[in-house]
Coordinates of C-alpha atoms and ligand atoms in Angstrom, one line a residue:
X147 CA 10.3 -8.6 -16.9
X148 CA 8.1 -11.0 -14.9
X149 CA 8.3 -14.7 -15.8
X150 CA 6.5 -14.6 -19.1
X151 CA 7.2 -11.1 -20.1
X152 CA 4.4 -9.5 -18.1
X153 CA 5.4 -6.5 -16.1
X154 CA 3.8 -3.7 -14.0
X155 CA 5.1 -0.2 -14.8
X156 CA 4.3 2.2 -11.9
X157 CA 4.7 5.2 -14.2
X158 CA 2.7 4.0 -17.1
X159 CA -0.6 5.6 -18.2
X160 CA -2.0 2.1 -19.0
X161 CA -2.7 -0.5 -16.4
X162 CA -3.4 -4.2 -16.4
X163 CA -6.7 -5.1 -14.8
X164 CA -6.0 -8.8 -15.1
X165 CA -6.1 -9.1 -11.4
X166 CA -6.0 -12.9 -11.0
X167 CA -3.0 -13.0 -13.2
X168 CA -1.3 -10.3 -11.1
X169 CA -2.1 -12.2 -7.9
X170 CA -0.6 -15.4 -9.3
X171 CA 2.4 -14.0 -11.0
X172 CA 3.6 -11.7 -8.2
X173 CA 2.6 -13.9 -5.3
X174 CA -0.1 -11.7 -3.7
X175 CA -2.5 -13.3 -1.3
X176 CA -6.2 -13.2 -1.8
X177 CA -8.0 -11.1 0.8
X178 CA -10.9 -13.7 1.0
X179 CA -8.8 -15.9 3.2
X180 CA -8.6 -13.3 6.1
X181 CA -11.2 -12.3 8.5
X182 CA -11.4 -8.5 8.3
X183 CA -12.7 -6.6 11.4
X184 CA -15.4 -4.0 10.7
X185 CA -15.0 -4.3 6.9
X186 CA -15.5 -1.1 4.9
X187 CA -17.5 -1.1 1.7
X188 CA -14.2 -1.5 -0.1
X189 CA -13.7 -4.9 1.6
X190 CA -17.3 -6.0 1.5
X191 CA -17.4 -5.4 -2.2
X192 CA -14.1 -7.1 -3.1
X193 CA -12.6 -3.8 -4.2
X194 CA -9.7 -4.3 -1.9
X195 CA -8.8 -7.7 -3.2
X196 CA -5.3 -8.7 -2.3
X197 CA -2.5 -8.2 0.2
X198 CA 0.9 -9.2 1.4
X199 CA 1.3 -10.2 5.1
X200 CA -1.8 -8.3 6.2
X201 CA -2.3 -10.9 8.9
X202 CA 0.7 -9.4 10.7
X203 CA -1.1 -6.1 11.0
X204 CA -4.4 -7.6 11.9
X205 CA -2.8 -9.8 14.6
X206 CA -1.1 -6.7 16.1
X207 CA -4.4 -4.9 16.0
X208 CA -6.2 -7.8 17.7
X209 CA -3.5 -8.0 20.4
X210 CA -3.7 -4.2 21.0
X211 CA -0.1 -3.9 19.8
X212 CA 0.9 -0.9 17.7
X213 CA 1.1 -0.9 13.9
X214 CA 1.8 1.8 11.4
X215 CA 0.1 2.7 8.1
X216 CA 2.1 4.4 5.3
X217 CA 1.1 5.6 1.9
X218 CA 2.2 8.2 -0.5
X219 CA 0.9 10.6 -3.0
X220 CA 2.6 11.9 -6.1
X221 CA 1.8 15.7 -6.3
X222 CA 1.4 16.2 -10.0
X223 CA -2.2 16.9 -10.7
X224 CA -5.6 17.3 -9.2
X225 CA -7.0 14.7 -6.7
X226 CA -9.8 12.6 -8.2
X227 CA -12.2 9.9 -6.9
X228 CA -9.7 7.2 -7.8
X229 CA -7.2 8.6 -5.3
X230 CA -9.8 8.6 -2.5
X231 CA -9.8 4.8 -2.3
X232 CA -6.4 4.6 -0.7
X233 CA -7.5 7.3 1.8
X234 CA -10.6 5.4 2.6
X235 CA -8.4 2.5 3.5
X236 CA -6.0 4.6 5.5
X237 CA -9.0 5.9 7.4
X238 CA -10.1 2.4 8.1
X239 CA -6.7 1.4 9.4
X240 CA -6.6 4.6 11.5
X241 CA -9.9 3.8 13.1
X242 CA -8.5 0.4 14.0
X243 CA -5.7 2.1 15.8
X244 CA -2.9 2.5 13.3
X245 CA -0.6 5.5 13.3
X246 CA -0.6 7.1 9.9
X247 CA 2.3 8.5 7.9
X248 CA 1.9 9.9 4.4
X249 CA 4.7 10.6 2.0
X250 CA 4.5 13.5 -0.4
X251 CA 6.6 12.2 -3.2
X252 CA 7.8 15.6 -4.3
X253 CA 11.2 14.2 -5.3
X254 CA 9.6 11.5 -7.4
X255 CA 7.2 14.0 -9.0
X256 CA 10.1 16.3 -9.9
X257 CA 12.2 13.4 -11.3
X258 CA 9.4 11.8 -13.3
X259 CA 6.9 14.6 -14.0
X260 CA 9.0 17.7 -14.0
X261 CA 7.1 19.3 -11.1
X262 CA 9.2 21.7 -9.0
X263 CA 9.4 21.1 -5.3
X264 CA 7.5 24.4 -4.6
X265 CA 4.8 23.5 -6.9
X266 CA 4.7 20.0 -5.5
X267 CA 4.2 21.3 -2.0
X268 CA 1.4 23.6 -3.2
X269 CA -0.4 20.8 -5.0
X270 CA 0.0 18.4 -2.1
X271 CA -1.6 20.8 0.4
X272 CA -4.4 22.3 -1.7
X273 CA -5.3 19.2 -3.7
X274 CA -4.5 16.3 -1.5
X275 CA -4.3 17.2 2.2
X276 CA -7.3 19.5 2.0
X277 CA -9.3 16.5 0.7
X278 CA -7.9 14.1 3.3
X279 CA -9.2 16.4 6.0
X280 CA -12.6 16.4 4.3
X281 CA -12.6 12.6 3.9
X282 CA -12.2 12.3 7.6
X283 CA -8.6 11.5 8.4
X284 CA -7.7 12.5 11.9
X285 CA -5.0 15.3 11.9
X286 CA -3.9 14.3 15.4
X287 CA -3.0 10.8 14.2
X288 CA -1.7 11.6 10.7
X289 CA 1.8 12.8 9.8
X290 CA 2.3 14.2 6.3
X291 CA 5.9 14.8 5.3
X292 CA 7.9 15.6 2.1
X293 CA 10.5 13.3 0.6
X294 CA 12.7 16.3 -0.1
X295 CA 13.0 17.4 3.5
X296 CA 13.1 14.2 5.5
X297 CA 16.7 13.1 5.6
X298 CA 16.1 9.8 7.3
X299 CA 14.1 8.7 4.3
X300 CA 16.9 9.7 1.9
X301 CA 19.6 8.2 4.1
X302 CA 17.8 4.9 4.3
X303 CA 17.1 4.9 0.5
X304 CA 20.8 5.5 -0.1
X305 CA 22.2 3.0 2.4
X306 CA 19.8 0.2 1.3
X307 CA 21.1 0.6 -2.2
X308 CA 23.8 -1.9 -1.2
X309 CA 21.0 -4.6 -1.1
X310 CA 20.0 -4.3 -4.7
X311 CA 21.5 -3.8 -8.1
X312 CA 20.9 -2.8 -11.7
X313 CA 19.9 -6.3 -12.8
X314 CA 17.1 -6.3 -10.2
X315 CA 15.9 -2.9 -11.3
X316 CA 15.9 -4.1 -14.9
X317 CA 13.9 -7.1 -14.0
X318 CA 11.4 -5.3 -11.7
X319 CA 10.9 -2.1 -13.7
X320 CA 12.2 -2.9 -17.1
X321 CA 14.8 -0.1 -16.8
X322 CA 17.4 0.1 -19.6
X323 CA 20.7 1.7 -20.2
X324 CA 19.2 5.0 -21.2
X325 CA 17.0 5.3 -18.1
X326 CA 17.5 8.6 -16.4
X327 CA 19.3 8.1 -13.1
X328 CA 16.8 10.2 -11.1
X329 CA 14.2 7.7 -12.3
X330 CA 16.3 5.0 -10.8
X331 CA 16.7 6.8 -7.5
X332 CA 13.0 7.4 -7.1
X333 CA 12.2 3.8 -6.1
X334 CA 15.1 3.8 -3.6
X335 CA 13.6 6.9 -2.0
X336 CA 10.3 5.1 -1.9
X337 CA 12.0 2.2 -0.1
X338 CA 13.1 4.8 2.4
X339 CA 9.5 6.1 2.6
X340 CA 8.2 2.6 3.3
X341 CA 10.7 1.5 5.8
X342 CA 11.5 4.6 7.8
X343 CA 8.4 4.5 10.1
X344 CA 10.1 1.4 11.7
X345 CA 13.2 3.4 12.7
X346 CA 13.5 4.3 16.4
X347 CA 13.1 8.0 15.5
X348 CA 9.8 7.4 13.7
X349 CA 8.0 4.9 15.8
X350 CA 10.2 1.9 16.2
X351 CA 9.8 -1.7 15.1
X352 CA 6.2 -2.6 14.4
X353 CA 4.3 -4.0 11.4
X354 CA 3.6 -1.3 8.8
X355 CA 1.0 -1.7 6.1
X356 CA 1.1 0.1 2.8
X357 CA -2.3 0.4 1.1
X358 CA -1.8 1.1 -2.6
X359 CA -3.1 0.5 -6.1
X360 CA -1.6 -2.6 -7.6
X361 CA 0.6 -0.4 -9.9
X362 CA 2.7 0.3 -6.9
X363 CA 3.4 -3.4 -6.1
X364 CA 6.9 -3.4 -7.9
X365 CA 8.0 -0.9 -5.2
X366 CA 6.8 -3.3 -2.5
X367 CA 8.5 -6.3 -4.0
X368 CA 11.7 -4.3 -4.1
X369 CA 11.3 -3.1 -0.5
X370 CA 10.4 -6.5 0.9
X371 CA 13.4 -8.1 -0.9
X372 CA 15.7 -5.4 0.4
X373 CA 14.4 -5.7 4.0
X374 CA 14.8 -9.4 4.1
X375 CA 18.3 -9.3 2.5
X376 CA 19.4 -6.9 5.3
X377 CA 18.2 -9.2 8.1
X378 CA 20.9 -10.9 10.2
X379 CA 18.7 -13.8 11.1
X380 CA 16.8 -15.9 8.6
X381 CA 13.7 -17.7 9.7
X382 CA 12.0 -20.4 7.7
X383 CA 10.1 -23.6 7.9
X384 CA 12.4 -26.5 8.8
X385 CA 12.6 -29.4 6.4
X386 CA 11.6 -31.6 9.4
X387 CA 9.0 -30.3 11.9
X388 CA 9.3 -26.8 13.3
X389 CA 11.1 -23.6 12.4
X390 CA 14.7 -23.2 11.4
X391 CA 16.8 -20.1 12.2
X392 CA 20.0 -19.4 10.4
X393 CA 22.6 -16.6 10.4
X394 CA 23.0 -14.2 7.5
X395 CA 26.7 -13.2 7.6
X396 CA 27.3 -9.9 6.0
X397 CA 30.2 -7.4 6.0
X398 CA 28.6 -5.3 8.8
X399 CA 28.0 -8.2 11.2
X400 CA 30.7 -10.7 10.3
X401 CA 33.0 -9.9 13.1
X402 CA 30.2 -9.9 15.7
X403 CA 29.0 -13.3 14.4
X404 CA 32.5 -14.7 14.9
X405 CA 33.8 -14.7 11.4
X406 CA 37.4 -13.4 11.7
X407 CA 39.0 -11.6 8.8
X408 CA 41.6 -14.4 8.5
X409 CA 38.7 -16.9 7.8
X410 CA 38.9 -18.5 11.2
X411 CA 35.8 -18.8 13.4
X412 CA 35.8 -17.2 16.9
X413 CA 34.0 -20.0 18.8
X414 CA 33.2 -17.8 21.8
X415 CA 31.5 -15.2 19.7
X416 CA 29.5 -17.9 17.9
X417 CA 28.5 -19.4 21.2
X418 CA 27.5 -16.0 22.5
X419 CA 25.2 -15.3 19.6
X420 CA 23.6 -18.7 19.7
X421 CA 23.1 -18.2 23.4
X422 CA 21.3 -15.0 22.7
X423 CA 19.1 -16.6 20.1
X424 CA 18.1 -19.4 22.5
X425 CA 17.5 -17.0 25.3
X426 CA 15.1 -15.0 23.1
X427 CA 13.3 -18.2 22.1
X428 CA 12.9 -19.2 25.7
X429 CA 11.4 -15.9 26.4
X430 CA 8.7 -16.7 23.8
X431 CA 8.0 -19.9 25.9
X432 CA 9.7 -22.5 23.8
X433 CA 11.6 -25.2 25.7
X434 CA 12.6 -27.7 23.1
X435 CA 15.3 -25.8 21.2
X436 CA 18.1 -27.5 19.2
X437 CA 20.9 -25.0 19.0
X438 CA 23.7 -26.1 16.6
X439 CA 26.4 -23.4 16.4
X440 CA 28.6 -25.7 14.3
X441 CA 26.0 -26.0 11.6
X442 CA 25.0 -22.4 12.1
X443 CA 21.3 -23.3 12.8
X444 CA 18.8 -23.3 15.6
X445 CA 15.7 -25.5 15.2
X446 CA 12.5 -25.1 17.2
X447 CA 10.7 -28.4 16.5
X448 CA 7.5 -27.4 18.3
X449 CA 7.1 -24.0 16.6
X450 CA 4.5 -23.8 13.9
X451 CA 4.0 -21.4 11.0
X452 CA 1.9 -19.3 13.4
X453 CA 4.9 -18.8 15.7
X454 CA 7.0 -17.5 12.8
X455 CA 5.9 -13.9 13.2
X456 CA 6.6 -13.8 16.9
X457 CA 10.0 -15.4 16.4
X458 CA 10.8 -12.9 13.6
X459 CA 9.9 -9.9 15.7
X460 CA 11.9 -11.1 18.6
X461 CA 15.0 -11.7 16.5
X462 CA 14.6 -8.3 14.7
X463 CA 14.7 -6.7 18.1
X464 CA 17.8 -8.7 18.9
X465 CA 19.4 -7.6 15.7
X466 CA 18.7 -4.0 16.5
X467 CA 20.3 -4.4 20.0
X468 CA 23.4 -5.9 18.2
X469 CA 23.6 -2.9 15.9
X470 CA 21.7 -4.0 12.8
X471 CA 18.8 -2.3 11.2
X472 CA 16.3 -5.0 12.1
X473 CA 13.8 -4.2 9.3
X474 CA 10.5 -6.0 8.9
X475 CA 9.3 -6.5 5.4
X476 CA 6.2 -4.2 4.9
X477 CA 2.7 -5.5 4.6
X478 CA 0.5 -4.2 1.8
X479 CA -3.0 -4.1 0.5
X480 CA -4.2 -3.6 -3.1
X481 CA -7.4 -2.3 -4.5
X482 CA -9.0 -2.6 -7.9
X483 CA -9.0 0.4 -10.1
X484 CA -12.3 2.1 -10.7
X485 CA -13.0 2.2 -14.5
X486 CA -12.7 5.7 -16.1
X487 CA -15.9 7.5 -17.1
X488 CA -15.1 6.8 -20.7
X489 CA -14.7 3.1 -20.1
X490 CA -10.9 3.3 -20.3
X491 CA -8.3 4.0 -17.6
X492 CA -9.0 6.8 -15.1
X493 CA -6.3 9.5 -15.3
X494 CA -5.9 13.0 -13.9
X495 CA -4.3 14.1 -17.1
X496 CA -7.5 13.2 -18.9
X497 CA -10.3 15.1 -17.2
X498 CA -13.0 13.3 -19.1
X499 CA -12.1 10.0 -17.6
X500 CA -12.6 11.0 -14.0
X501 CA -14.4 13.2 -11.4
X502 CA -12.1 15.6 -9.5
X503 CA -12.9 16.1 -5.9
X504 CA -13.6 19.8 -6.5
X505 CA -15.6 19.4 -9.7
X506 CA -18.9 21.4 -9.6
X507 CA -22.3 19.7 -9.8
X508 CA -22.9 20.8 -13.4
X509 CA -19.6 19.3 -14.5
X510 CA -20.2 16.1 -12.7
X511 CA -23.7 15.8 -14.1
X512 CA -22.4 16.3 -17.6
X513 CA -19.6 13.8 -17.1
X514 CA -21.9 11.1 -15.7
X515 CA -24.5 11.6 -18.5
X516 CA -21.7 11.0 -21.1
X517 CA -20.3 8.0 -19.2
X518 CA -19.8 4.6 -20.7
X519 CA -22.9 2.5 -20.1
X520 CA -23.7 -1.2 -19.8
X521 CA -27.1 -0.8 -21.3
X522 CA -28.5 -2.1 -24.6
X523 CA -28.7 0.1 -27.6
X524 CA -32.5 0.3 -27.6
X525 CA -35.1 0.4 -24.8
X526 CA -36.8 -2.7 -26.2
X527 CA -33.5 -4.7 -26.1
X528 CA -32.7 -3.4 -22.7
X529 CA -36.1 -4.5 -21.3
X530 CA -35.7 -7.9 -22.9
X531 CA -32.0 -8.6 -22.4
X532 CA -31.1 -6.4 -19.4
X533 CA -28.0 -4.3 -18.8
X534 CA -24.6 -5.2 -17.5
X535 CA -23.7 -3.4 -14.2
X536 CA -20.2 -4.9 -14.3
X537 CA -19.2 -2.4 -17.0
X538 CA -21.7 0.3 -16.4
X539 CA -19.8 3.3 -15.1
X540 CA -22.8 4.8 -13.3
X541 CA -23.4 1.6 -11.4
X542 CA -19.7 1.1 -10.8
X543 CA -19.3 4.6 -9.3
X544 CA -22.2 3.9 -6.9
X545 CA -20.4 0.8 -5.8
X546 CA -16.9 2.2 -5.5
X547 CA -17.7 5.7 -4.1
X548 CA -21.2 7.0 -3.6
X549 CA -23.5 4.3 -2.2
X550 CA -22.7 2.7 1.2
X551 CA -25.9 0.7 1.5
X552 CA -25.2 -2.9 0.3
X553 CA -28.9 -3.9 0.1
X554 CA -29.8 -1.0 -2.1
X555 CA -26.9 -1.6 -4.3
X556 CA -27.9 -5.3 -4.7
X557 CA -31.4 -4.2 -5.5
X558 CA -30.3 -1.8 -8.3
X559 CA -27.8 -4.3 -9.6
X560 CA -30.5 -7.0 -10.2
X561 CA -33.0 -4.5 -11.4
X562 CA -30.5 -3.4 -14.0
X563 CA -29.6 -6.9 -15.0
X564 CA -33.2 -7.8 -15.6
X565 CA -34.0 -4.7 -17.5
X566 CA -36.2 -2.9 -15.0
X567 CA -33.8 0.0 -14.7
X568 CA -32.8 1.7 -17.9
X569 CA -29.3 3.0 -18.6
X570 CA -30.5 6.6 -18.4
X571 CA -32.2 5.9 -15.1
X572 CA -29.1 4.3 -13.7
X573 CA -27.2 7.5 -14.7
X574 CA -29.8 9.6 -13.0
X575 CA -29.6 7.5 -9.8
X576 CA -25.8 8.0 -9.9
X577 CA -26.1 11.7 -10.6
X578 CA -28.4 12.2 -7.6
X579 CA -26.1 10.2 -5.3
X580 CA -23.0 11.9 -6.6
X581 CA -24.6 15.3 -6.1
X582 CA -25.3 14.5 -2.5
X583 CA -21.8 13.1 -1.9
X584 CA -20.0 15.8 -3.6
X585 CA -22.0 18.6 -2.0
X586 CA -21.4 17.1 1.3
X587 CA -17.7 16.7 0.5
X588 CA -17.4 20.4 -0.5
X589 CA -19.0 21.4 2.7
X590 CA -16.6 19.3 4.7
X591 CA -13.7 20.7 2.8
X592 CA -14.7 24.2 3.8
X593 CA -15.2 23.2 7.4
X594 CA -11.9 21.4 7.7
X595 CA -9.7 23.8 5.6
X596 CA -8.2 25.2 8.8
X597 CA -6.9 21.7 9.7
X598 CA -4.6 21.3 6.7
X599 CA -1.4 22.4 8.5
X600 CA -2.2 20.2 11.5
X601 CA -1.7 17.2 9.2
X602 CA 1.9 18.2 8.6
X603 CA 4.7 16.6 10.5
X604 CA 7.0 18.8 12.6
X605 CA 9.7 18.7 10.0
X606 CA 7.3 19.7 7.2
X607 CA 5.5 22.8 8.4
Ligands
LIG766 N1 5.0 6.3 -6.1 C1 3.7 6.7 -5.6 C2 2.8 7.2 -6.7 O1 3.2 7.3 -7.8 C3 3.9 7.7 -4.5 C4 4.6 7.2 -3.3 C5 5.8 7.7 -2.9 C6 4.2 6.2 -2.4 N2 6.2 7.0 -1.8 C7 5.3 6.1 -1.5 C8 3.1 5.3 -2.4 C9 5.2 5.1 -0.5 C10 3.1 4.4 -1.3 C11 4.1 4.3 -0.4 O2 1.7 7.6 -6.5

């Protein structure tokens, strides 16, 4: 459990929306502090609200360096509007130049939802990938794969198991003695999903960002912890000025780092390693480097926090040349959840709470008419007191999904607040917009249906 008993369960059907508490307790960073290039409506409206190390990815983008985007889908039900938010973000990263990998979590779906692999494949293609194509992902720059058939993912997930243990799983996920073991393996497979795009075979070392709903953050915490525990070189702020680099001696590198089995130190090996560290720092342009092999540290007094990423990348490359995995902790972004139509959580197992991407217009109209409203109970009260767009589902869906014009949105927001627009009118505005959006989407799905297989990676066709 988290510090005061608060926990996020990625498999739960309930979901905390206390976002400031989540930011604080789990150490997410607020998105406001970054400057986002070509922000999408999700950024402009604060829907994407938090991140971990997104600056790494944005810096790479600015420098024209490569970066990856990875996300995953659980093929268990129909794709609904809520699922489209991650894809909007993926599309945004793709437009900025990121290469995109999408995991079909068929193993996870089988383990946690009882969906067979065949069924999982069918759902993934007809429900998800078909809609990704319609939502505008570029098939040339997207690779969809299945957990069950990508051995690199499973291999990594297994091998990295040495970097965690049951206590950590208990504290992150609240797992207990009776927890099914497949359920315990699922997060390790997801660790493999998240880290494998960095392997040489799948694109090599580069920042990889994982856009997800905040329910998936436990997996990111686990993965980031595992990646840093596997690193051979630790990089942190020095207690004096500058950056301090230390060695992380582990079974697999002990000999290379000069730790002999008899406990003695091989000074030549140590000197050699420290020589390589210094050489790499010189290549980055640093000249004042205090290398202290005896203490096992290198200090770069003139390096600032800003230099940390460059130093880290350089040393991860060095680690790889020396035979280590050289894994960079993944970056991530998080979005708020759109409220369910009923005012509760949106869920694919409760059709009344959401709009599926292939719902017909009659169904959508009915659903929006019945939606939870932020209006007053009588027209007189509403005119006098005004409505509350913050809880009004019709308004919220305009903001999250259907209306891309910020000025118009601001206009109806204030007209609702001061009672000029009635709750029924807000619903009608939403129905009209939703009809337009969904009709267009259905057309696009028909037009792009032939592209579905183009999204599949070579190993997944
Ligand atoms: N666990 C995710 C879900 O329940 C699916 C998933 C699998 C995923 N692997 C991933 C998400 C990697 C993000 C990154 O929807």
